[in-house]
């Protein structure tokens, strides 16, 4: 830059001292956020056999960070699929699972149901037909 005529005279690349080259793939890996794993329990709240396995498949295909830790039958029968954030810290994940299963997010475990110890509890209702 020449101040007297207010013009840039020459342009050249500047090396800021990085001794290692960064490939595009390496840079991409550095910029990709890691998604924390989340534990999910699935209870079949219907009389239809095999729904928990179908829900397991739907969740794990739709979310790479979901780990199904328990599958079983709910104590009661339910019309609507419910997803409950038991940890209180996974509301975004609960909403994603509810979207995948066509259910809704609930704020508490229904009366009579056992808390699974997972971060997310899914209770499948008759509306789940995946």
mmCIF file of C-alpha atoms in Angstrom:
data_model
loop_
_atom_site.group_PDB
_atom_site.id
_atom_site.type_symbol
_atom_site.label_atom_id
_atom_site.label_comp_id
_atom_site.label_asym_id
_atom_site.label_seq_id
_atom_site.Cartn_x
_atom_site.Cartn_y
_atom_site.Cartn_z
ATOM 1 C CA UNK A 1 0.000 0.000 0.000
ATOM 2 C CA UNK A 2 1.366 3.404 -0.940
ATOM 3 C CA UNK A 3 -0.157 6.025 1.319
ATOM 4 C CA UNK A 4 0.883 9.035 -0.799
ATOM 5 C CA UNK A 5 -1.308 7.920 -3.721
ATOM 6 C CA UNK A 6 -3.773 5.874 -1.630
ATOM 7 C CA UNK A 7 -3.342 2.680 -3.683
ATOM 8 C CA UNK A 8 -2.437 -0.934 -3.140
ATOM 9 C CA UNK A 9 0.825 -1.578 -4.973
ATOM 10 C CA UNK A 10 1.391 -5.313 -4.513
ATOM 11 C CA UNK A 11 -0.628 -8.276 -3.224
ATOM 12 C CA UNK A 12 0.919 -11.506 -1.924
ATOM 13 C CA UNK A 13 -0.203 -14.433 0.258
ATOM 14 C CA UNK A 14 0.729 -14.292 3.925
ATOM 15 C CA UNK A 15 1.818 -17.322 5.941
ATOM 16 C CA UNK A 16 0.917 -16.936 9.585
ATOM 17 C CA UNK A 17 3.435 -19.534 10.679
ATOM 18 C CA UNK A 18 1.419 -22.734 10.540
ATOM 19 C CA UNK A 19 3.949 -25.489 10.009
ATOM 20 C CA UNK A 20 1.386 -28.140 9.147
ATOM 21 C CA UNK A 21 -0.913 -28.105 6.188
ATOM 22 C CA UNK A 22 -4.595 -28.580 6.788
ATOM 23 C CA UNK A 23 -6.435 -30.619 4.209
ATOM 24 C CA UNK A 24 -10.051 -29.921 3.391
ATOM 25 C CA UNK A 25 -11.094 -33.266 4.916
ATOM 26 C CA UNK A 26 -9.203 -32.562 8.129
ATOM 27 C CA UNK A 27 -10.732 -29.094 8.339
ATOM 28 C CA UNK A 28 -14.187 -30.591 7.760
ATOM 29 C CA UNK A 29 -13.642 -33.076 10.601
ATOM 30 C CA UNK A 30 -12.588 -30.268 12.907
ATOM 31 C CA UNK A 31 -15.689 -28.248 12.069
ATOM 32 C CA UNK A 32 -18.190 -31.110 12.383
ATOM 33 C CA UNK A 33 -19.763 -30.999 15.832
ATOM 34 C CA UNK A 34 -19.889 -34.216 17.775
ATOM 35 C CA UNK A 35 -23.325 -35.191 18.966
ATOM 36 C CA UNK A 36 -23.510 -36.555 22.485
ATOM 37 C CA UNK A 37 -25.092 -39.998 22.788
ATOM 38 C CA UNK A 38 -28.507 -40.243 24.394
ATOM 39 C CA UNK A 39 -30.070 -43.301 26.048
ATOM 40 C CA UNK A 40 -33.635 -44.242 25.135
ATOM 41 C CA UNK A 41 -36.074 -46.767 26.618
ATOM 42 C CA UNK A 42 -39.070 -47.896 24.555
ATOM 43 C CA UNK A 43 -42.263 -49.235 26.130
ATOM 44 C CA UNK A 44 -45.023 -50.737 23.999
ATOM 45 C CA UNK A 45 -48.247 -49.236 25.316
ATOM 46 C CA UNK A 46 -50.473 -51.309 22.983
ATOM 47 C CA UNK A 47 -51.479 -54.920 22.503
ATOM 48 C CA UNK A 48 -49.737 -55.018 19.100
ATOM 49 C CA UNK A 49 -46.694 -57.276 19.274
ATOM 50 C CA UNK A 50 -43.417 -56.001 17.813
ATOM 51 C CA UNK A 51 -44.005 -52.244 17.940
ATOM 52 C CA UNK A 52 -41.002 -51.611 20.193
ATOM 53 C CA UNK A 53 -38.679 -53.252 17.655
ATOM 54 C CA UNK A 54 -40.166 -51.111 14.855
ATOM 55 C CA UNK A 55 -39.737 -47.971 16.943
ATOM 56 C CA UNK A 56 -36.155 -49.008 17.759
ATOM 57 C CA UNK A 57 -35.390 -49.253 14.049
ATOM 58 C CA UNK A 58 -37.066 -45.927 13.273
ATOM 59 C CA UNK A 59 -35.191 -44.093 16.026
ATOM 60 C CA UNK A 60 -31.752 -45.573 15.337
ATOM 61 C CA UNK A 61 -32.069 -44.949 11.591
ATOM 62 C CA UNK A 62 -33.146 -41.367 12.166
ATOM 63 C CA UNK A 63 -30.676 -40.508 14.925
ATOM 64 C CA UNK A 64 -27.113 -41.751 14.963
ATOM 65 C CA UNK A 65 -26.598 -40.708 18.587
ATOM 66 C CA UNK A 66 -29.558 -42.662 20.037
ATOM 67 C CA UNK A 67 -28.782 -45.779 22.038
ATOM 68 C CA UNK A 68 -31.761 -47.999 22.862
ATOM 69 C CA UNK A 69 -31.064 -49.335 26.348
ATOM 70 C CA UNK A 70 -34.364 -51.025 27.136
ATOM 71 C CA UNK A 71 -37.467 -52.340 25.361
ATOM 72 C CA UNK A 72 -40.530 -53.719 27.077
ATOM 73 C CA UNK A 73 -44.234 -53.392 27.666
ATOM 74 C CA UNK A 74 -45.873 -50.430 29.352
ATOM 75 C CA UNK A 75 -48.114 -51.058 32.344
ATOM 76 C CA UNK A 76 -51.104 -49.471 30.644
ATOM 77 C CA UNK A 77 -52.582 -49.148 27.159
ATOM 78 C CA UNK A 78 -52.166 -45.819 25.383
ATOM 79 C CA UNK A 79 -53.869 -44.208 22.412
ATOM 80 C CA UNK A 80 -51.126 -41.649 21.757
ATOM 81 C CA UNK A 81 -47.354 -42.094 21.526
ATOM 82 C CA UNK A 82 -45.509 -40.123 24.193
ATOM 83 C CA UNK A 83 -41.855 -39.134 24.444
ATOM 84 C CA UNK A 84 -40.664 -38.043 27.882
ATOM 85 C CA UNK A 85 -37.362 -36.269 28.618
ATOM 86 C CA UNK A 86 -36.533 -37.924 31.939
ATOM 87 C CA UNK A 87 -33.203 -36.097 32.288
ATOM 88 C CA UNK A 88 -34.690 -32.650 31.785
ATOM 89 C CA UNK A 89 -31.773 -31.866 29.461
ATOM 90 C CA UNK A 90 -32.767 -33.552 26.194
ATOM 91 C CA UNK A 91 -35.803 -31.568 25.040
ATOM 92 C CA UNK A 92 -34.441 -31.179 21.491
ATOM 93 C CA UNK A 93 -33.765 -34.917 21.221
ATOM 94 C CA UNK A 94 -37.197 -35.726 22.671
ATOM 95 C CA UNK A 95 -38.821 -33.482 20.064
ATOM 96 C CA UNK A 96 -36.831 -35.172 17.271
ATOM 97 C CA UNK A 97 -37.868 -38.645 18.457
ATOM 98 C CA UNK A 98 -41.506 -37.529 18.756
ATOM 99 C CA UNK A 99 -41.307 -36.260 15.184
ATOM 100 C CA UNK A 100 -39.825 -39.548 13.945
ATOM 101 C CA UNK A 101 -42.537 -41.592 15.659
ATOM 102 C CA UNK A 102 -45.492 -39.294 15.044
ATOM 103 C CA UNK A 103 -45.951 -38.744 18.764
ATOM 104 C CA UNK A 104 -45.799 -35.830 21.148
ATOM 105 C CA UNK A 105 -43.475 -34.725 23.918
ATOM 106 C CA UNK A 106 -44.863 -35.177 27.430
ATOM 107 C CA UNK A 107 -43.544 -33.546 30.569
ATOM 108 C CA UNK A 108 -43.935 -36.422 33.021
ATOM 109 C CA UNK A 109 -44.091 -40.189 33.265
ATOM 110 C CA UNK A 110 -47.703 -41.409 33.287
ATOM 111 C CA UNK A 111 -48.992 -42.702 36.597
ATOM 112 C CA UNK A 112 -48.200 -46.380 37.101
ATOM 113 C CA UNK A 113 -45.283 -46.489 34.660
ATOM 114 C CA UNK A 114 -41.769 -47.283 35.825
ATOM 115 C CA UNK A 115 -38.992 -44.753 35.288
ATOM 116 C CA UNK A 116 -36.534 -46.600 33.053
ATOM 117 C CA UNK A 117 -33.338 -44.872 34.138
ATOM 118 C CA UNK A 118 -32.721 -43.732 30.551
ATOM 119 C CA UNK A 119 -32.581 -40.098 29.485
ATOM 120 C CA UNK A 120 -35.598 -40.488 27.177
ATOM 121 C CA UNK A 121 -38.644 -42.710 27.657
ATOM 122 C CA UNK A 122 -40.866 -43.550 24.684
ATOM 123 C CA UNK A 123 -44.313 -45.022 25.333
ATOM 124 C CA UNK A 124 -45.849 -46.208 22.081
ATOM 125 C CA UNK A 125 -49.547 -45.686 21.610
ATOM 126 C CA UNK A 126 -52.110 -47.095 19.194
ATOM 127 C CA UNK A 127 -51.362 -44.180 16.855
ATOM 128 C CA UNK A 128 -47.869 -45.577 16.137
ATOM 129 C CA UNK A 129 -48.056 -47.624 12.957
ATOM 130 C CA UNK A 130 -44.572 -47.411 11.427
#
